[in-house]
Amino acid sequence: MRTDVDALLRDIALRLRSRVGELVDALVTSMREQVPSVWAHDDLTDLATDAAHQHIDTVLQSLERGFDLSGVQAPPAAIDFARRLAECGGQITELLRAYRIGHAAALAMVREEAARHATDPQLRDAVAARLITGSFDYIDHTSEQAVMAFQHARDGRLQRRLIVVNEASRRIGTSLDIGRTAQELAEVGAEHLADFVTVDLLEAALREEDAPPAQDALMVRRVAQHPALGGCPQGVPTGHTHTFTTGSGPANALAAGQPVRHRITSADIPAWLTGSEALRRSLGDFGIHTVLLAPLWARGSPLGVAQFFRHHDAAPFDDDDLLLAQEVTSRAAVYIDNARMYTHERATALALQQSLLPDRVPRHGAVETAARYLPSGARAGVGGDWYDVIPLSGARTALVIGDVVGRGLYASATMGRLRTAVRTLADIDLMPDELLTHLDDVVIRLQHEEGQDLDEISATCLYAVYDPVTRLCSLASAGHALPAVALPMAGDRPAHPLQVHFVDAPTGPPLGLGGLPFETAQFELPEGSLLALFTDGLIKSTSRDLGLGLAELLEVLGGAGPSLEDVCDRLLGTLLPSRPADDVALLLARTRALDSGHVSTLELPSDPSVVARARTHATDQLAAWNLDDLAFSTELMVSELVTNAIRYGRPPISLRLILQSTLTCEVTDTATTSPRLRRARTFDEGGRGLFLVAQLAAKWGTRYTRDGKVIWAEQSLPDSFTGGAT
């Protein structure tokens, strides 16, 4: 019987050899009907046909050898089919189903042929049993090899996807710049997914507005595009705006929040891809056949659309590509949103910072000034650096520079509060150390009110006061770098700052620690001296030693010319060749002096009879200055201030008149009692002195010194005044 079975199987194999093409067609038709998903890819269709042909040939050879399946190997086309199915994102169940259906059809064909030529029922049953046993053995051997190839290809694909996702995480989001982040997405996509990638962001998202309501078109801006092989369709240039109409592919993908694929043919190019006839021809020339649209969503809000095009790669996008694109773009969307929020916050903080700083450094007779502020170029954001120039009584000028710890809007707002506090404290003419003590209290109060830790609200500050009459500079530092000073040459030679050094003065603790003292240092500055106040961002750098930065600062100041604006530019150009890693504030001040022709001083004994002499001295001096129009008001103010000093103060008493941008009258005594403005009653004999002074003066006040106090009053100069100091 066995011999008869083998002989019949060999005979069947020989008969079927001539019908191989027919058998392959029948087998492929059966698989196409029952596993239609496999035939969505053209290359899979070709591989399935080749695999069917090789399977039938292998089976016929086995029949010719007596159905000997020892060492049988799956046909190469079947292995390639399994690998390609995995690469296309197919499921292993599809592979096994195709195997089962194909082999069942082949077995049915052989059994039909055996039934046609075997008249003996017993022989027919023996052949059927042999075919069933052999077919299962064949399927077991070959399908195991195909499954191993499928799993290996699938694992490689998953590993590739993981590698791409990891590389995207590493390469995308390296900065907080929107354009750079979008360009990184385009570059990664062009290397691993597509031949050409574009990134369009919604104009509303770039302007930090809510998602636009339903409308006919979405306004977007092309922020990045990148070709994989050089050259790209001549579409929308980077930086230009365009629209996606409602119902277009990108608009639908953005609305759905899911990536989609579109097949493209030369005869059917979507309207949203062809803004012009030239672009249509360009798309056709490049042979773009598939586009994958991946919406960019982050934190529940739409940001834009990334478009992935293929033209050089013949394979269309599959499900795995779709998943990979979704993973990459979802990560990129978060980075773009971070950059968008950072850009908005930085712009807001910078606008706040600029609004709080002086629009321009005010001009004062005591000093000539110039200043610069540079925001940080780092991703940490705008800091709290500030500077200020404040006019004080007696022709003096206060120079302030400070740095709030922290970045962003909070640091800028804190800076504004401290700058306002400094101006308020400067109005009451405190000594530098006393002013910093009060400012320290302000910071501590802010810490308690807002529940912040000590290192969350902290600042450094330098407060200096220059007096052009005495040429004395008084300063105190709260943890801030001391200024550099360039002294002019002595003698008759033209003034030129050659002697350059840093001010030698004590540095107190930063603001916000509390309980620690500040100390005022005083030193004389010759006329034409140059003071440089700066924040540490000017001299600190990760690529340069701090000592080198300080040396370069002194070197530039040593060669300073007459223009302070040029000196500012030279300092920034020398010390900051690139964008600074920290905020930079720089304030330069060149000192001036008031000579004896602009200052008149009279020492007075504590005797009421000298009041008349003080009035006469004042009127004579105003006549010498051609300010006779102010003689009456000045004489009255001098009389009242000197009388108050004699009556309530302590000797020695002095009267000083200062002519600068205003006329200032000062009376000094050594008492520390503060004068009080009050309104006298009708029949009171006194009490009207300070009230009259307040009515006549543009500004008046009291400042305290180490030796007593100064009561001062300022008057505006008449419009007709052209100078006349002698």
Short mmCIF file of N, CA, C and O in Angstrom, two decimals, residues 601-605 610 613 617 652-656 668:
data_model
loop_
_atom_site.label_atom_id
_atom_site.label_comp_id
_atom_site.label_asym_id
_atom_site.label_seq_id
_atom_site.Cartn_x
_atom_site.Cartn_y
_atom_site.Cartn_z
N THR A 601 29.04 130.69 50.36
CA THR A 601 28.85 130.20 51.72
C THR A 601 29.12 131.33 52.72
O THR A 601 30.08 132.10 52.56
N LEU A 602 28.30 131.39 53.76
CA LEU A 602 28.45 132.39 54.82
C LEU A 602 28.29 131.70 56.17
O LEU A 602 27.25 131.09 56.43
N GLU A 603 29.32 131.78 57.00
CA GLU A 603 29.25 131.24 58.35
C GLU A 603 28.59 132.28 59.25
O GLU A 603 28.91 133.47 59.20
N LEU A 604 27.68 131.82 60.13
CA LEU A 604 26.89 132.73 60.95
C LEU A 604 26.96 132.33 62.42
O LEU A 604 26.85 131.14 62.74
N PRO A 605 27.12 133.32 63.29
CA PRO A 605 27.02 133.01 64.72
C PRO A 605 25.55 132.85 65.11
O PRO A 605 24.65 133.25 64.38
N VAL A 610 22.28 138.61 63.13
CA VAL A 610 22.97 138.28 61.87
C VAL A 610 21.99 137.97 60.76
O VAL A 610 22.40 137.76 59.62
N ARG A 613 22.32 140.43 58.04
CA ARG A 613 23.54 140.21 57.24
C ARG A 613 23.34 139.06 56.26
O ARG A 613 23.82 139.12 55.12
N HIS A 617 23.68 139.38 52.27
CA HIS A 617 24.59 138.50 51.53
C HIS A 617 23.87 137.81 50.38
O HIS A 617 24.39 137.71 49.26
N PRO A 652 27.69 125.36 65.07
CA PRO A 652 27.78 126.47 64.09
C PRO A 652 26.66 126.41 63.05
O PRO A 652 26.17 125.34 62.72
N ILE A 653 26.32 127.57 62.53
CA ILE A 653 25.27 127.74 61.53
C ILE A 653 25.90 128.31 60.27
O ILE A 653 26.76 129.20 60.34
N SER A 654 25.49 127.81 59.13
CA SER A 654 26.03 128.33 57.86
C SER A 654 24.92 128.45 56.84
O SER A 654 23.95 127.69 56.86
N LEU A 655 25.09 129.43 55.96
CA LEU A 655 24.18 129.65 54.84
C LEU A 655 24.94 129.36 53.56
O LEU A 655 26.08 129.82 53.38
N ARG A 656 24.33 128.58 52.66
CA ARG A 656 24.97 128.29 51.38
C ARG A 656 23.97 128.45 50.26
O ARG A 656 22.85 127.92 50.33
N THR A 668 22.52 125.22 57.46
CA THR A 668 23.02 124.05 58.19
C THR A 668 23.23 124.40 59.66
O THR A 668 23.71 125.49 60.00
#
